[in-house]
JSON list of C-alpha atoms and ligand atoms in Angstrom, two decimals:
[
{"chain": "C", "resi": 1, "resn": "MET", "atom": "CA", "xyz": [12.23, 2.10, -17.66]},
{"chain": "C", "resi": 2, "resn": "ASN", "atom": "CA", "xyz": [8.47, 1.76, -17.39]},
{"chain": "C", "resi": 3, "resn": "SER", "atom": "CA", "xyz": [6.78, 1.79, -14.02]},
{"chain": "C", "resi": 4, "resn": "ASP", "atom": "CA", "xyz": [5.56, -1.86, -14.26]},
{"chain": "C", "resi": 5, "resn": "LEU", "atom": "CA", "xyz": [9.13, -3.13, -14.55]},
{"chain": "C", "resi": 6, "resn": "GLU", "atom": "CA", "xyz": [10.22, -0.86, -11.74]},
{"chain": "C", "resi": 7, "resn": "ALA", "atom": "CA", "xyz": [7.44, -2.19, -9.51]},
{"chain": "C", "resi": 8, "resn": "LEU", "atom": "CA", "xyz": [8.34, -5.80, -10.39]},
{"chain": "C", "resi": 9, "resn": "LEU", "atom": "CA", "xyz": [12.01, -5.24, -9.49]},
{"chain": "C", "resi": 10, "resn": "LYS", "atom": "CA", "xyz": [11.01, -3.41, -6.33]},
{"chain": "C", "resi": 11, "resn": "ALA", "atom": "CA", "xyz": [8.92, -6.44, -5.34]},
{"chain": "C", "resi": 12, "resn": "ALA", "atom": "CA", "xyz": [11.78, -8.88, -6.06]},
{"chain": "C", "resi": 13, "resn": "HIS", "atom": "CA", "xyz": [14.17, -6.79, -3.97]},
{"chain": "C", "resi": 14, "resn": "TYR", "atom": "CA", "xyz": [11.64, -6.39, -1.15]},
{"chain": "C", "resi": 15, "resn": "ALA", "atom": "CA", "xyz": [10.80, -10.12, -1.04]},
{"chain": "C", "resi": 16, "resn": "ALA", "atom": "CA", "xyz": [14.50, -11.12, -1.16]},
{"chain": "C", "resi": 17, "resn": "ARG", "atom": "CA", "xyz": [15.13, -8.89, 1.86]},
{"chain": "C", "resi": 18, "resn": "GLN", "atom": "CA", "xyz": [12.09, -10.13, 3.77]},
{"chain": "C", "resi": 19, "resn": "HIS", "atom": "CA", "xyz": [12.96, -13.81, 3.22]},
{"chain": "C", "resi": 20, "resn": "LYS", "atom": "CA", "xyz": [16.73, -13.30, 3.62]},
{"chain": "C", "resi": 21, "resn": "ASP", "atom": "CA", "xyz": [17.20, -15.64, 6.59]},
{"chain": "C", "resi": 22, "resn": "GLN", "atom": "CA", "xyz": [14.81, -18.37, 5.38]},
{"chain": "C", "resi": 23, "resn": "LYS", "atom": "CA", "xyz": [15.58, -21.58, 3.52]},
{"chain": "C", "resi": 24, "resn": "ARG", "atom": "CA", "xyz": [13.26, -23.95, 1.64]},
{"chain": "C", "resi": 25, "resn": "LYS", "atom": "CA", "xyz": [12.52, -27.18, 3.48]},
{"chain": "C", "resi": 26, "resn": "GLY", "atom": "CA", "xyz": [14.11, -29.38, 0.78]},
{"chain": "C", "resi": 27, "resn": "ALA", "atom": "CA", "xyz": [17.31, -31.25, 1.59]},
{"chain": "C", "resi": 28, "resn": "ASN", "atom": "CA", "xyz": [19.39, -28.77, -0.44]},
{"chain": "C", "resi": 29, "resn": "ALA", "atom": "CA", "xyz": [18.00, -25.85, 1.63]},
{"chain": "C", "resi": 30, "resn": "GLU", "atom": "CA", "xyz": [17.74, -23.35, -1.23]},
{"chain": "C", "resi": 31, "resn": "PRO", "atom": "CA", "xyz": [17.27, -19.70, -0.28]},
{"chain": "C", "resi": 32, "resn": "TYR", "atom": "CA", "xyz": [13.52, -19.16, 0.21]},
{"chain": "C", "resi": 33, "resn": "ILE", "atom": "CA", "xyz": [13.30, -16.41, -2.44]},
{"chain": "C", "resi": 34, "resn": "VAL", "atom": "CA", "xyz": [13.80, -19.02, -5.19]},
{"chain": "C", "resi": 35, "resn": "HIS", "atom": "CA", "xyz": [10.21, -20.21, -4.55]},
{"chain": "C", "resi": 36, "resn": "PRO", "atom": "CA", "xyz": [8.25, -16.93, -4.97]},
{"chain": "C", "resi": 37, "resn": "LEU", "atom": "CA", "xyz": [10.39, -16.05, -8.00]},
{"chain": "C", "resi": 38, "resn": "GLU", "atom": "CA", "xyz": [9.61, -19.46, -9.48]},
{"chain": "C", "resi": 39, "resn": "VAL", "atom": "CA", "xyz": [5.87, -18.94, -8.89]},
{"chain": "C", "resi": 40, "resn": "ALA", "atom": "CA", "xyz": [6.01, -15.59, -10.76]},
{"chain": "C", "resi": 41, "resn": "LYS", "atom": "CA", "xyz": [8.07, -17.16, -13.57]},
{"chain": "C", "resi": 42, "resn": "LEU", "atom": "CA", "xyz": [5.59, -20.06, -13.97]},
{"chain": "C", "resi": 43, "resn": "LEU", "atom": "CA", "xyz": [2.68, -17.61, -14.16]},
{"chain": "C", "resi": 44, "resn": "SER", "atom": "CA", "xyz": [4.45, -15.75, -16.93]},
{"chain": "C", "resi": 45, "resn": "THR", "atom": "CA", "xyz": [6.13, -18.53, -18.94]},
{"chain": "C", "resi": 46, "resn": "ILE", "atom": "CA", "xyz": [3.59, -21.37, -18.59]},
{"chain": "C", "resi": 47, "resn": "GLY", "atom": "CA", "xyz": [0.41, -19.49, -17.69]},
{"chain": "C", "resi": 48, "resn": "GLY", "atom": "CA", "xyz": [0.90, -16.62, -20.14]},
{"chain": "C", "resi": 49, "resn": "VAL", "atom": "CA", "xyz": [-0.08, -14.14, -17.40]},
{"chain": "C", "resi": 50, "resn": "ASP", "atom": "CA", "xyz": [1.19, -10.64, -18.12]},
{"chain": "C", "resi": 51, "resn": "ASP", "atom": "CA", "xyz": [-0.77, -8.60, -15.58]},
{"chain": "C", "resi": 52, "resn": "PRO", "atom": "CA", "xyz": [2.01, -6.89, -13.57]},
{"chain": "C", "resi": 53, "resn": "ASP", "atom": "CA", "xyz": [-0.08, -6.81, -10.36]},
{"chain": "C", "resi": 54, "resn": "VAL", "atom": "CA", "xyz": [-0.50, -10.60, -10.46]},
{"chain": "C", "resi": 55, "resn": "LEU", "atom": "CA", "xyz": [3.22, -11.18, -11.09]},
{"chain": "C", "resi": 56, "resn": "ILE", "atom": "CA", "xyz": [4.11, -8.75, -8.28]},
{"chain": "C", "resi": 57, "resn": "ALA", "atom": "CA", "xyz": [1.63, -10.48, -5.95]},
{"chain": "C", "resi": 58, "resn": "ALA", "atom": "CA", "xyz": [3.29, -13.81, -6.84]},
{"chain": "C", "resi": 59, "resn": "ILE", "atom": "CA", "xyz": [6.71, -12.50, -5.81]},
{"chain": "C", "resi": 60, "resn": "LEU", "atom": "CA", "xyz": [5.23, -11.20, -2.55]},
{"chain": "C", "resi": 61, "resn": "HIS", "atom": "CA", "xyz": [2.83, -14.08, -1.91]},
{"chain": "C", "resi": 62, "resn": "ASP", "atom": "CA", "xyz": [4.57, -15.49, 1.19]},
{"chain": "C", "resi": 63, "resn": "THR", "atom": "CA", "xyz": [5.82, -12.23, 2.73]},
{"chain": "C", "resi": 64, "resn": "ILE", "atom": "CA", "xyz": [2.81, -11.65, 5.00]},
{"chain": "C", "resi": 65, "resn": "GLU", "atom": "CA", "xyz": [2.45, -15.31, 5.96]},
{"chain": "C", "resi": 66, "resn": "ASP", "atom": "CA", "xyz": [6.12, -16.03, 6.60]},
{"chain": "C", "resi": 67, "resn": "THR", "atom": "CA", "xyz": [7.91, -12.74, 7.38]},
{"chain": "C", "resi": 68, "resn": "ASP", "atom": "CA", "xyz": [7.26, -9.65, 9.49]},
{"chain": "C", "resi": 69, "resn": "ALA", "atom": "CA", "xyz": [5.69, -7.78, 6.54]},
{"chain": "C", "resi": 70, "resn": "SER", "atom": "CA", "xyz": [2.16, -6.61, 7.38]},
{"chain": "C", "resi": 71, "resn": "GLU", "atom": "CA", "xyz": [-0.90, -6.27, 5.18]},
{"chain": "C", "resi": 72, "resn": "ASN", "atom": "CA", "xyz": [-0.58, -2.52, 5.67]},
{"chain": "C", "resi": 73, "resn": "ASP", "atom": "CA", "xyz": [3.08, -2.53, 4.50]},
{"chain": "C", "resi": 74, "resn": "ILE", "atom": "CA", "xyz": [2.21, -4.36, 1.27]},
{"chain": "C", "resi": 75, "resn": "ALA", "atom": "CA", "xyz": [-0.81, -2.12, 0.56]},
{"chain": "C", "resi": 76, "resn": "LYS", "atom": "CA", "xyz": [1.22, 1.03, 1.17]},
{"chain": "C", "resi": 77, "resn": "ILE", "atom": "CA", "xyz": [4.22, 0.02, -0.95]},
{"chain": "C", "resi": 78, "resn": "PHE", "atom": "CA", "xyz": [2.58, -2.02, -3.74]},
{"chain": "C", "resi": 79, "resn": "GLY", "atom": "CA", "xyz": [-1.05, -0.84, -3.77]},
{"chain": "C", "resi": 80, "resn": "GLU", "atom": "CA", "xyz": [-4.42, -2.24, -2.70]},
{"chain": "C", "resi": 81, "resn": "ARG", "atom": "CA", "xyz": [-4.92, -4.60, -5.66]},
{"chain": "C", "resi": 82, "resn": "VAL", "atom": "CA", "xyz": [-1.58, -6.39, -5.19]},
{"chain": "C", "resi": 83, "resn": "CYS", "atom": "CA", "xyz": [-2.23, -6.56, -1.45]},
{"chain": "C", "resi": 84, "resn": "SER", "atom": "CA", "xyz": [-5.67, -8.07, -1.85]},
{"chain": "C", "resi": 85, "resn": "ILE", "atom": "CA", "xyz": [-4.33, -10.83, -4.14]},
{"chain": "C", "resi": 86, "resn": "VAL", "atom": "CA", "xyz": [-1.57, -11.59, -1.62]},
{"chain": "C", "resi": 87, "resn": "MET", "atom": "CA", "xyz": [-4.11, -11.70, 1.23]},
{"chain": "C", "resi": 88, "resn": "GLU", "atom": "CA", "xyz": [-6.24, -14.19, -0.70]},
{"chain": "C", "resi": 89, "resn": "VAL", "atom": "CA", "xyz": [-3.37, -16.70, -0.73]},
{"chain": "C", "resi": 90, "resn": "THR", "atom": "CA", "xyz": [-2.17, -15.97, 2.82]},
{"chain": "C", "resi": 91, "resn": "ASP", "atom": "CA", "xyz": [-2.93, -18.66, 5.43]},
{"chain": "C", "resi": 92, "resn": "ASP", "atom": "CA", "xyz": [-3.93, -17.67, 8.94]},
{"chain": "C", "resi": 93, "resn": "LYS", "atom": "CA", "xyz": [-0.86, -18.76, 10.90]},
{"chain": "C", "resi": 94, "resn": "SER", "atom": "CA", "xyz": [-2.77, -18.60, 14.21]},
{"chain": "C", "resi": 95, "resn": "LEU", "atom": "CA", "xyz": [-4.60, -21.79, 13.17]},
{"chain": "C", "resi": 96, "resn": "PRO", "atom": "CA", "xyz": [-3.19, -25.30, 13.56]},
{"chain": "C", "resi": 97, "resn": "LYS", "atom": "CA", "xyz": [-1.46, -26.67, 10.44]},
{"chain": "C", "resi": 98, "resn": "GLN", "atom": "CA", "xyz": [-4.09, -29.33, 9.68]},
{"chain": "C", "resi": 99, "resn": "ARG", "atom": "CA", "xyz": [-6.89, -26.75, 9.79]},
{"chain": "C", "resi": 100, "resn": "ARG", "atom": "CA", "xyz": [-4.92, -24.42, 7.51]},
{"chain": "C", "resi": 101, "resn": "LYS", "atom": "CA", "xyz": [-4.56, -27.24, 4.99]},
{"chain": "C", "resi": 102, "resn": "GLU", "atom": "CA", "xyz": [-8.32, -27.96, 5.09]},
{"chain": "C", "resi": 103, "resn": "LEU", "atom": "CA", "xyz": [-9.08, -24.26, 4.66]},
{"chain": "C", "resi": 104, "resn": "GLN", "atom": "CA", "xyz": [-6.93, -24.11, 1.52]},
{"chain": "C", "resi": 105, "resn": "GLU", "atom": "CA", "xyz": [-9.21, -26.78, 0.01]},
{"chain": "C", "resi": 106, "resn": "GLU", "atom": "CA", "xyz": [-12.37, -24.99, 1.16]},
{"chain": "C", "resi": 107, "resn": "HIS", "atom": "CA", "xyz": [-11.25, -21.55, -0.03]},
{"chain": "C", "resi": 108, "resn": "ALA", "atom": "CA", "xyz": [-9.81, -22.52, -3.44]},
{"chain": "C", "resi": 109, "resn": "PRO", "atom": "CA", "xyz": [-13.08, -22.38, -5.45]},
{"chain": "C", "resi": 110, "resn": "HIS", "atom": "CA", "xyz": [-13.91, -18.94, -3.98]},
{"chain": "C", "resi": 111, "resn": "LEU", "atom": "CA", "xyz": [-10.63, -17.19, -4.85]},
{"chain": "C", "resi": 112, "resn": "SER", "atom": "CA", "xyz": [-10.53, -14.47, -7.51]},
{"chain": "C", "resi": 113, "resn": "HIS", "atom": "CA", "xyz": [-9.39, -15.43, -11.01]},
{"chain": "C", "resi": 114, "resn": "GLU", "atom": "CA", "xyz": [-6.00, -13.78, -10.32]},
{"chain": "C", "resi": 115, "resn": "ALA", "atom": "CA", "xyz": [-5.46, -15.56, -6.99]},
{"chain": "C", "resi": 116, "resn": "LYS", "atom": "CA", "xyz": [-6.50, -18.92, -8.48]},
{"chain": "C", "resi": 117, "resn": "GLN", "atom": "CA", "xyz": [-3.77, -18.71, -11.12]},
{"chain": "C", "resi": 118, "resn": "LEU", "atom": "CA", "xyz": [-1.20, -17.67, -8.51]},
{"chain": "C", "resi": 119, "resn": "LYS", "atom": "CA", "xyz": [-2.25, -20.55, -6.25]},
{"chain": "C", "resi": 120, "resn": "MET", "atom": "CA", "xyz": [-1.95, -22.99, -9.19]},
{"chain": "C", "resi": 121, "resn": "CYS", "atom": "CA", "xyz": [1.69, -21.97, -9.64]},
{"chain": "C", "resi": 122, "resn": "ASP", "atom": "CA", "xyz": [2.32, -22.17, -5.89]},
{"chain": "C", "resi": 123, "resn": "LYS", "atom": "CA", "xyz": [1.11, -25.78, -5.93]},
{"chain": "C", "resi": 124, "resn": "ILE", "atom": "CA", "xyz": [3.17, -26.58, -9.06]},
{"chain": "C", "resi": 125, "resn": "SER", "atom": "CA", "xyz": [6.31, -25.15, -7.43]},
{"chain": "C", "resi": 126, "resn": "ASN", "atom": "CA", "xyz": [5.77, -26.92, -4.10]},
{"chain": "C", "resi": 127, "resn": "ILE", "atom": "CA", "xyz": [4.96, -30.31, -5.63]},
{"chain": "C", "resi": 128, "resn": "SER", "atom": "CA", "xyz": [7.97, -30.18, -7.99]},
{"chain": "C", "resi": 129, "resn": "ASP", "atom": "CA", "xyz": [10.15, -29.44, -4.95]},
{"chain": "C", "resi": 130, "resn": "ILE", "atom": "CA", "xyz": [8.75, -32.41, -3.03]},
{"chain": "C", "resi": 131, "resn": "VAL", "atom": "CA", "xyz": [9.58, -34.68, -5.96]},
{"chain": "C", "resi": 132, "resn": "SER", "atom": "CA", "xyz": [12.95, -33.32, -7.06]},
{"chain": "C", "resi": 133, "resn": "ASN", "atom": "CA", "xyz": [14.31, -32.13, -3.75]},
{"chain": "C", "resi": 134, "resn": "PRO", "atom": "CA", "xyz": [12.29, -33.48, -0.81]},
{"chain": "C", "resi": 135, "resn": "PRO", "atom": "CA", "xyz": [12.96, -32.70, 2.86]},
{"chain": "C", "resi": 136, "resn": "ALA", "atom": "CA", "xyz": [15.46, -35.28, 4.16]},
{"chain": "C", "resi": 137, "resn": "ASP", "atom": "CA", "xyz": [13.08, -36.73, 6.77]},
{"chain": "C", "resi": 138, "resn": "TRP", "atom": "CA", "xyz": [9.99, -37.25, 4.56]},
{"chain": "C", "resi": 139, "resn": "ASP", "atom": "CA", "xyz": [9.09, -40.85, 3.77]},
{"chain": "C", "resi": 140, "resn": "LEU", "atom": "CA", "xyz": [7.18, -41.96, 0.67]},
{"chain": "C", "resi": 141, "resn": "GLU", "atom": "CA", "xyz": [3.81, -41.90, 2.43]},
{"chain": "C", "resi": 142, "resn": "ARG", "atom": "CA", "xyz": [4.28, -38.28, 3.53]},
{"chain": "C", "resi": 143, "resn": "LYS", "atom": "CA", "xyz": [5.30, -37.22, 0.02]},
{"chain": "C", "resi": 144, "resn": "LEU", "atom": "CA", "xyz": [2.30, -38.94, -1.55]},
{"chain": "C", "resi": 145, "resn": "GLU", "atom": "CA", "xyz": [-0.03, -37.40, 1.02]},
{"chain": "C", "resi": 146, "resn": "TYR", "atom": "CA", "xyz": [1.38, -33.98, 0.16]},
{"chain": "C", "resi": 147, "resn": "VAL", "atom": "CA", "xyz": [0.85, -34.51, -3.58]},
{"chain": "C", "resi": 148, "resn": "GLU", "atom": "CA", "xyz": [-2.70, -35.75, -2.98]},
{"chain": "C", "resi": 149, "resn": "TRP", "atom": "CA", "xyz": [-3.56, -32.76, -0.80]},
{"chain": "C", "resi": 150, "resn": "GLY", "atom": "CA", "xyz": [-2.15, -30.51, -3.54]},
{"chain": "C", "resi": 151, "resn": "GLU", "atom": "CA", "xyz": [-4.43, -32.24, -6.06]},
{"chain": "C", "resi": 152, "resn": "ARG", "atom": "CA", "xyz": [-7.48, -31.59, -3.86]},
{"chain": "C", "resi": 153, "resn": "VAL", "atom": "CA", "xyz": [-6.64, -27.88, -3.51]},
{"chain": "C", "resi": 154, "resn": "PHE", "atom": "CA", "xyz": [-5.90, -27.68, -7.24]},
{"chain": "C", "resi": 155, "resn": "ALA", "atom": "CA", "xyz": [-9.28, -29.25, -8.09]},
{"chain": "C", "resi": 156, "resn": "GLY", "atom": "CA", "xyz": [-10.96, -26.16, -6.62]},
{"chain": "C", "resi": 157, "resn": "LEU", "atom": "CA", "xyz": [-8.87, -23.86, -8.83]},
{"chain": "C", "resi": 158, "resn": "ARG", "atom": "CA", "xyz": [-9.70, -25.50, -12.15]},
{"chain": "C", "resi": 159, "resn": "GLY", "atom": "CA", "xyz": [-11.20, -23.38, -14.90]},
{"chain": "C", "resi": 160, "resn": "ALA", "atom": "CA", "xyz": [-8.87, -20.43, -14.26]},
{"chain": "C", "resi": 161, "resn": "ASN", "atom": "CA", "xyz": [-6.01, -21.33, -16.66]},
{"chain": "C", "resi": 162, "resn": "GLY", "atom": "CA", "xyz": [-5.96, -24.35, -18.99]},
{"chain": "C", "resi": 163, "resn": "LYS", "atom": "CA", "xyz": [-2.20, -24.18, -19.65]},
{"chain": "C", "resi": 164, "resn": "LEU", "atom": "CA", "xyz": [-1.38, -24.30, -15.95]},
{"chain": "C", "resi": 165, "resn": "GLU", "atom": "CA", "xyz": [-3.87, -27.12, -15.46]},
{"chain": "C", "resi": 166, "resn": "LYS", "atom": "CA", "xyz": [-2.23, -29.19, -18.20]},
{"chain": "C", "resi": 167, "resn": "HIS", "atom": "CA", "xyz": [1.22, -28.51, -16.72]},
{"chain": "C", "resi": 168, "resn": "PHE", "atom": "CA", "xyz": [-0.02, -29.52, -13.25]},
{"chain": "C", "resi": 169, "resn": "ASP", "atom": "CA", "xyz": [-1.61, -32.74, -14.49]},
{"chain": "C", "resi": 170, "resn": "GLU", "atom": "CA", "xyz": [1.59, -33.80, -16.27]},
{"chain": "C", "resi": 171, "resn": "LEU", "atom": "CA", "xyz": [3.64, -32.91, -13.19]},
{"chain": "C", "resi": 172, "resn": "VAL", "atom": "CA", "xyz": [1.43, -34.97, -10.86]},
{"chain": "C", "resi": 173, "resn": "GLU", "atom": "CA", "xyz": [1.47, -37.93, -13.21]},
{"chain": "C", "resi": 174, "resn": "ARG", "atom": "CA", "xyz": [5.28, -37.76, -13.34]},
{"chain": "C", "resi": 175, "resn": "ALA", "atom": "CA", "xyz": [5.48, -37.16, -9.59]},
{"chain": "C", "resi": 176, "resn": "LYS", "atom": "CA", "xyz": [3.49, -40.26, -8.75]},
{"chain": "C", "resi": 177, "resn": "ARG", "atom": "CA", "xyz": [5.48, -42.37, -11.20]},
{"chain": "C", "resi": 178, "resn": "ASP", "atom": "CA", "xyz": [8.81, -41.09, -9.86]},
{"chain": "C", "resi": 179, "resn": "LEU", "atom": "CA", "xyz": [7.85, -41.40, -6.20]},
{"chain": "C", "resi": 180, "resn": "ILE", "atom": "CA", "xyz": [6.49, -44.93, -6.28]},
{"chain": "J", "resi": 1, "resn": "LIG", "atom": "ZN1", "xyz": [4.30, -20.30, -1.74]}
]
């Protein structure tokens, strides 16, 4: 087996372990690992991305933000390039939630090409979840607000991958139609 595939499987195993006790916030409470795997799959199947470091970073993208994995752990196990892409899409959890959401909008245009594509797939995955399997206690207004915030972040990512942009635009159009 080549070393790229080995590294990809190592990342999937590592992320599954790190997220093992977490569930997605949707009403069906899927295991959290479904989300980072979906982000990597979207990058590959819709975005046509075949850079192994970007796909590995996608699988690991929430490990530093949401688990006890440190920046140093990711750099040591998966290398500096993967780690730097993950760090670009990692929110600072010491900040209040509203500020973190504003910062995502402010940072989006300044991300690297790799991180922009990853972030596009993160937004696609999260918005599809809010539409198809929303948290039980979210009303329509909260869902729409979430989609609109996602659109604002996504606007700052445009130019990085036309296929992902087209997929996002169709998703948002469908989302708004289905929600209202
Ligand atoms: Zn994510």
